[in-house]
GROMACS .gro file of C-alpha atoms in nm:
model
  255
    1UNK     CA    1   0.467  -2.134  -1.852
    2UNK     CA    2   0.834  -2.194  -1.732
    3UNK     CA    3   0.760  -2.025  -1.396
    4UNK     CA    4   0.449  -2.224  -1.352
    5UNK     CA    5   0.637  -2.556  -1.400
    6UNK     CA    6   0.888  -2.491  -1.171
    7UNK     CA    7   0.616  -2.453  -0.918
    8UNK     CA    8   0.447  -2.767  -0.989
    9UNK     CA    9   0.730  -2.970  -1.000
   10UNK     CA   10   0.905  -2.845  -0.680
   11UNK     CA   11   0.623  -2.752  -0.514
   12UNK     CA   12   0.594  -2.957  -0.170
   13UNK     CA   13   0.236  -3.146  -0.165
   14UNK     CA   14   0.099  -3.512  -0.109
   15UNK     CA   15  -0.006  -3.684  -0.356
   16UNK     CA   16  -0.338  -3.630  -0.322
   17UNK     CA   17  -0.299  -3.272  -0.372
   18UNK     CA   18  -0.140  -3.334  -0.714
   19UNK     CA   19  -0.350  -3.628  -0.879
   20UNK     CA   20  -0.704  -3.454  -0.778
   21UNK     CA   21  -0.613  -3.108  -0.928
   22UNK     CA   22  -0.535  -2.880  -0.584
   23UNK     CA   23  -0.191  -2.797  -0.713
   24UNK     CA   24  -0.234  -2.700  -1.023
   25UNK     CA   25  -0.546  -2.531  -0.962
   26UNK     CA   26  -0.312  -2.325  -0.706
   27UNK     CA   27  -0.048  -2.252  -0.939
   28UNK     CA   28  -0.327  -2.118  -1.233
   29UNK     CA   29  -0.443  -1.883  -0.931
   30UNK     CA   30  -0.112  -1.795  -0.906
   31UNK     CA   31  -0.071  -1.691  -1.272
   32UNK     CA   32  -0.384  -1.528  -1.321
   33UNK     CA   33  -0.324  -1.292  -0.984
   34UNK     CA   34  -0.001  -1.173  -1.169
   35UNK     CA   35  -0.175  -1.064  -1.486
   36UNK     CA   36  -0.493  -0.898  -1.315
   37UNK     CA   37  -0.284  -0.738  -1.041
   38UNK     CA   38  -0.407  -0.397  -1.078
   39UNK     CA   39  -0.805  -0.516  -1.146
   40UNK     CA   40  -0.798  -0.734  -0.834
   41UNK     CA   41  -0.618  -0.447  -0.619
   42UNK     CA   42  -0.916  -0.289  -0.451
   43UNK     CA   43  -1.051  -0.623  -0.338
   44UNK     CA   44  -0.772  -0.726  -0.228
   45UNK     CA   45  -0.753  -0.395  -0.006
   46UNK     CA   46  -1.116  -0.456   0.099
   47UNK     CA   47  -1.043  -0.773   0.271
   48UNK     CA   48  -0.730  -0.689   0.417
   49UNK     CA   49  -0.925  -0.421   0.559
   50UNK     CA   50  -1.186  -0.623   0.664
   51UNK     CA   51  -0.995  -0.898   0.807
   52UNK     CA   52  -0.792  -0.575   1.033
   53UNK     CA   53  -1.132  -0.450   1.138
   54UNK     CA   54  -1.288  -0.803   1.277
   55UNK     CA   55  -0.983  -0.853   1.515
   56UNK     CA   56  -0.911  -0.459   1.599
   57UNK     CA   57  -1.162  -0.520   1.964
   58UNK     CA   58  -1.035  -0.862   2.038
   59UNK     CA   59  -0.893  -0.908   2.424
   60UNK     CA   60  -0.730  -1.175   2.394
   61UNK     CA   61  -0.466  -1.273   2.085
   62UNK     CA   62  -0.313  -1.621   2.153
   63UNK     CA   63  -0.386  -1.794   1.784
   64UNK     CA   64  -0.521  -1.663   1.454
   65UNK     CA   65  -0.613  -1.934   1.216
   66UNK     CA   66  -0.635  -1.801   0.802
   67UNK     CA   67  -0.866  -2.099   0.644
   68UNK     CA   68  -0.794  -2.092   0.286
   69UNK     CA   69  -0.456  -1.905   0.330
   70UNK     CA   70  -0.378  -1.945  -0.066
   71UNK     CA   71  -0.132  -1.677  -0.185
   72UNK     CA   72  -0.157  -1.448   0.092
   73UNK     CA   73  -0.273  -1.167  -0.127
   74UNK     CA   74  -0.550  -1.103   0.065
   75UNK     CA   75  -0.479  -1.134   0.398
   76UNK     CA   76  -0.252  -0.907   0.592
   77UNK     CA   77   0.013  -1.154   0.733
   78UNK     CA   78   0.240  -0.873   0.886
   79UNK     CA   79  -0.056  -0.738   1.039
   80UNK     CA   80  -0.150  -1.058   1.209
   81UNK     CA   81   0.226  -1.147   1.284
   82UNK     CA   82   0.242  -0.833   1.511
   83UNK     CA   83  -0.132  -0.874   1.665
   84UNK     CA   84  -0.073  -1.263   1.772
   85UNK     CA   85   0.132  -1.489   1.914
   86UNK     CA   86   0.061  -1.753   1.668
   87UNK     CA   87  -0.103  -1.727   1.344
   88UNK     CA   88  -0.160  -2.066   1.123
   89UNK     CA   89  -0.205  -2.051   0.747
   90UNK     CA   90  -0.450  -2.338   0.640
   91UNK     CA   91  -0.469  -2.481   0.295
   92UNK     CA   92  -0.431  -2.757   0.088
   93UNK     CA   93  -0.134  -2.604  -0.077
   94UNK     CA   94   0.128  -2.389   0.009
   95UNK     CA   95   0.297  -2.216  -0.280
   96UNK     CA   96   0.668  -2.091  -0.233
   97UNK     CA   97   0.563  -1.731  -0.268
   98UNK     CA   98   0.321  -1.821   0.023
   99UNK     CA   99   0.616  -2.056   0.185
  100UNK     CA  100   0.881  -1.785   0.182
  101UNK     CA  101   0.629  -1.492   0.296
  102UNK     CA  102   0.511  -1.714   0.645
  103UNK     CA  103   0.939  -1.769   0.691
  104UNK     CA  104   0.954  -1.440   0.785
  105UNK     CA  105   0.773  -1.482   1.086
  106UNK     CA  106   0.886  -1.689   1.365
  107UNK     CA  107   0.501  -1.730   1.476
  108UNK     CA  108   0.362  -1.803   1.185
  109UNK     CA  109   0.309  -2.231   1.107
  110UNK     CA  110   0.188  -2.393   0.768
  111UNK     CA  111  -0.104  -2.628   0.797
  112UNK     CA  112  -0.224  -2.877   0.484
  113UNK     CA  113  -0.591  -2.919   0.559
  114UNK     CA  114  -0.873  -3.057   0.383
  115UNK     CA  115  -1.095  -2.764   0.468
  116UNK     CA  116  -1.363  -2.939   0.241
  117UNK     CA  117  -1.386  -3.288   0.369
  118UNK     CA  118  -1.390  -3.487   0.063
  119UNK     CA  119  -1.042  -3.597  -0.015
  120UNK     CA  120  -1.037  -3.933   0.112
  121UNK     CA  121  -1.364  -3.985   0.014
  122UNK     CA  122  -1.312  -3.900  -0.323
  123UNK     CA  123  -0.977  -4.112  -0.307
  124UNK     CA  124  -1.198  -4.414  -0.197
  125UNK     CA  125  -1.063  -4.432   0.108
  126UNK     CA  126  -1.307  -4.343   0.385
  127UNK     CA  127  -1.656  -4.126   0.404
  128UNK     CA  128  -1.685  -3.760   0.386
  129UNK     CA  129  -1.565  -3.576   0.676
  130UNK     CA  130  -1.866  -3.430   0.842
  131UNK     CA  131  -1.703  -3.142   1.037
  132UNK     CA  132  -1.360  -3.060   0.898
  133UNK     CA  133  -1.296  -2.723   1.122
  134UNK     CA  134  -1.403  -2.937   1.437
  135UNK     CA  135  -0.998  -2.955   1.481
  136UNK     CA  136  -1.013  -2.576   1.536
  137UNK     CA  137  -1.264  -2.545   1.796
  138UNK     CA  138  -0.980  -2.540   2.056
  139UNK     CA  139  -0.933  -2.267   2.368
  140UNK     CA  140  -0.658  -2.135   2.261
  141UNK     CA  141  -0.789  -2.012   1.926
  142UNK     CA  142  -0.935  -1.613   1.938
  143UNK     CA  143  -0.957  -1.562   1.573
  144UNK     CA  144  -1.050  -1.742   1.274
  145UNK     CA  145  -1.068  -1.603   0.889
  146UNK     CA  146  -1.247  -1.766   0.603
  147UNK     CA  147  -1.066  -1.605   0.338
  148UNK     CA  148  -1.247  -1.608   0.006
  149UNK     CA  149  -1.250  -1.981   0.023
  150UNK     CA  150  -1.642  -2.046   0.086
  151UNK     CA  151  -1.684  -2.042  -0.316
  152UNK     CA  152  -1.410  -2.254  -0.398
  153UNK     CA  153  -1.456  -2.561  -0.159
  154UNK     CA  154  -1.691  -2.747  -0.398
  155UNK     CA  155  -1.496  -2.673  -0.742
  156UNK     CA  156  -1.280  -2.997  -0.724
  157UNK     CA  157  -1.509  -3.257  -0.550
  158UNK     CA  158  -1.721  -3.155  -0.818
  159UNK     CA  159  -1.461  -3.138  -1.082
  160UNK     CA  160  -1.360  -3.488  -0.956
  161UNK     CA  161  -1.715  -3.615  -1.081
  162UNK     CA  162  -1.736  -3.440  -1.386
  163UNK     CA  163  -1.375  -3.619  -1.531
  164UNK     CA  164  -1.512  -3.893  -1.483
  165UNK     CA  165  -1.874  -3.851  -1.681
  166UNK     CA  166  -1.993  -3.952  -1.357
  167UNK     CA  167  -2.296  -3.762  -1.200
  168UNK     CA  168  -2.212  -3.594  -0.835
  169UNK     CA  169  -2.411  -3.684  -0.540
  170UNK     CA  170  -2.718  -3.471  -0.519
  171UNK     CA  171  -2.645  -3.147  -0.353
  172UNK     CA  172  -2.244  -3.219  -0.325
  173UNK     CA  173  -2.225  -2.850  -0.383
  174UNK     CA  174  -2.445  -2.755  -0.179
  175UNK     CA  175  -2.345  -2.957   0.121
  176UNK     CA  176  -2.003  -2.871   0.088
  177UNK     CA  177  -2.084  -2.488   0.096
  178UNK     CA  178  -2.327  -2.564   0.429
  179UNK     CA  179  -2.109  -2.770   0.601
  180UNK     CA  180  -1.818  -2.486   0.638
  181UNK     CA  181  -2.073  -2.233   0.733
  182UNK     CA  182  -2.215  -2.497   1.023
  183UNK     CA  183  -1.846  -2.547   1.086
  184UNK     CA  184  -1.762  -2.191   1.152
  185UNK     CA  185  -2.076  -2.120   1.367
  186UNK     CA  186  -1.943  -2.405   1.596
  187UNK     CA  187  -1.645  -2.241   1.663
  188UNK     CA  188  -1.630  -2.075   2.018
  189UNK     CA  189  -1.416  -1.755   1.907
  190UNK     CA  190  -1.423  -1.458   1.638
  191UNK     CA  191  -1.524  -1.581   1.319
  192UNK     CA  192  -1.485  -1.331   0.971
  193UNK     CA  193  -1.608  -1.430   0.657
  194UNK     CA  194  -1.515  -1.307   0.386
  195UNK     CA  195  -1.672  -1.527   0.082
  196UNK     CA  196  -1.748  -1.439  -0.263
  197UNK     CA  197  -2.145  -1.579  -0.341
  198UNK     CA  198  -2.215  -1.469  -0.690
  199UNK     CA  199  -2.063  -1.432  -1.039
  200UNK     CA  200  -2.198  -1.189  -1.306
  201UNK     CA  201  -2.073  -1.126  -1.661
  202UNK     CA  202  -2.138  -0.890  -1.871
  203UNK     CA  203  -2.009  -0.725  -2.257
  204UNK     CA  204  -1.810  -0.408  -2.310
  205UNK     CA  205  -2.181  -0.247  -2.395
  206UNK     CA  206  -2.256  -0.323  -2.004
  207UNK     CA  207  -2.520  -0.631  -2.132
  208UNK     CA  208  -2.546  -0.907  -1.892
  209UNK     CA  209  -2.416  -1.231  -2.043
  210UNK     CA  210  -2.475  -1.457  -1.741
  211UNK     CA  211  -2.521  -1.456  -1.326
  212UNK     CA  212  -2.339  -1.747  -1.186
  213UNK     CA  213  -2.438  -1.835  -0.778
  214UNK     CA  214  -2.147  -1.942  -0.605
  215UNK     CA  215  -2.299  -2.072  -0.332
  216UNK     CA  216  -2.486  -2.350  -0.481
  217UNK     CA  217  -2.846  -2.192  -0.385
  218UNK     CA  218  -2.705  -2.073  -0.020
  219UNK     CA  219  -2.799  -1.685   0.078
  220UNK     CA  220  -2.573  -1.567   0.336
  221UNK     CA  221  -2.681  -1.285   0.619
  222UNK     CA  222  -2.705  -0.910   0.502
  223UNK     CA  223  -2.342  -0.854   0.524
  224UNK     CA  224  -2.113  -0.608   0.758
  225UNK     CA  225  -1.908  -0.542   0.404
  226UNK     CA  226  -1.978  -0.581  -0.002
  227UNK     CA  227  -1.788  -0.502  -0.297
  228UNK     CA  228  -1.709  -0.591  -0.629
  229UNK     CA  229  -1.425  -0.849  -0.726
  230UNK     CA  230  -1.338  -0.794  -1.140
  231UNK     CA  231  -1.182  -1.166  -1.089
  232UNK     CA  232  -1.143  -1.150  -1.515
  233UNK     CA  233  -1.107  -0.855  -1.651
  234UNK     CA  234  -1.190  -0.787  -2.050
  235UNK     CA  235  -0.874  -1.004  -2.197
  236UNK     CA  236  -0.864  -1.253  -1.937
  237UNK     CA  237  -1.126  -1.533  -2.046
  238UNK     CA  238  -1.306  -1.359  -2.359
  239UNK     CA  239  -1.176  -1.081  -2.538
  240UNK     CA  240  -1.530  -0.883  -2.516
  241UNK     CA  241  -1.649  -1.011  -2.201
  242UNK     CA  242  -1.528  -0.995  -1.795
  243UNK     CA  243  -1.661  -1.159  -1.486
  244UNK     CA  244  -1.695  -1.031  -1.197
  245UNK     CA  245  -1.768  -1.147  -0.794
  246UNK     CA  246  -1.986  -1.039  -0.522
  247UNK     CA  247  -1.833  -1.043  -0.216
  248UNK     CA  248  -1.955  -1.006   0.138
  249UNK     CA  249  -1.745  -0.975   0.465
  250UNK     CA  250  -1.866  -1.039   0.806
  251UNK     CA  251  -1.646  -0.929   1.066
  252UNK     CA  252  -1.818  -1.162   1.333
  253UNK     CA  253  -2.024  -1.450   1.202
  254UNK     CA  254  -2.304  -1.581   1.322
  255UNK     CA  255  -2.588  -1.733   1.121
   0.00000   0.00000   0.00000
């Protein structure tokens, strides 16, 4: 608990970022990727993996953008250090761990983005952003990861709604999920998506308990990739129960 306050209190973040939830939503990431280091290891090697594969054939290697940058655990920032010129870590927080990891590359930049569109909406001051990724679309851009963020865009606009005993818009979810997929088909370069779509748990007697879509009713494309993501291991959430995520990679997206 004492590391964790540290973080949110010298964590560097607008104001937004604090009063709807983003930071400490980031730091209880944090936390939890500590304790379930060793269940979340092999997906965390899958999408490094993944993320090396989808840029291996590229020609060119000006800038790699990492949408949804987060901790860093699962993408392979020394990797794309050495491959590109640039490389731009996009989220709506930046932890120190994350912070002090990009410092130890001169080409690698911090971005704060609103990668779902609804902040200022939700903070009554403006309407949704349509295309939120439309600043990306740029020449000099080869390479673009969605890195397990897909899932999570909705949580908080939703959240936001819910605090408030106030019903959503219809198909917030939804929209929010379709709108970053739209956004990434737009783009004019590599594209690999790496999103987690459903989430199934089940007892220590291998009963399923519940399936959970993730994607608010959105099937993706038979993937390139699939594994397993044991995102709560038994202990975690319920003492007799764990969750686990489906997740899909495509190393060059295209609807």
């Amino acid at each position: 608990m004492l590391i964790e306050g540290l973080h949110y209190l010298t964590t560097p973040v607008p104001r937004a970022q604090r009063t709807l939830g983003y930071l400490r939503e980031s730091v209880l990431l944090m936390s939890r990727s500590r304790r379930c280091r060793a269940a979340w290891a092999d997906h965390l090697d899958a999408a490094r993996s993944a993320i090396r594969q989808s840029c291996a054939d590229l020609d060119r290697r000006r800038t790699a953008v990492v949408l949804g940058s987060g901790l860093l655990d699962d993408v392979p920032l020394a990797h794309l250090a050495q491959c590109f010129e640039r490389v731009i870590l996009v989220d709506m927080v930046h932890l120190w761990p994350a912070r002090w990891a990009a410092h130890r590359y001169a080409n690698v930049a911090l971005q704060v983005s609103d990668l779902s569109g609804c902040v200022k909406w939700l903070r009554g001051e403006g309407e949704r952003c349509a295309d939120p990724l439309s600043v990306f679309d740029r020449g000099d851009i080869d390479f673009v990861v969605s890195a397990n963020c897909l899932s999570q865009l909705p949580i908080l606009p939703l959240d936001w709604f819910e605090s408030r005993n106030r019903p959503p818009p219809d198909e917030l979810g939804r929209s929010i999920v379709a709108g970053h997929l739209e956004g990434l088909s737009r783009l004019q370069t590599r594209v690999c998506l790496i999103a987690d779509t459903e989430q199934v748990t089940d007892n220590r007697e291998g009963q399923l308990v519940e399936r959970f879509d993730l994607l608010h009713g959105i099937v993706l494309p038979i993937p390139d990739r699939s594994w397993i993501w044991e995102i709560a291991p038994f202990g975690e959430v319920e003492r007799h129960r764990r969750e686990r995520h489906r997740v899909q990679a495509h190393l060059d997206w295209r609807p």
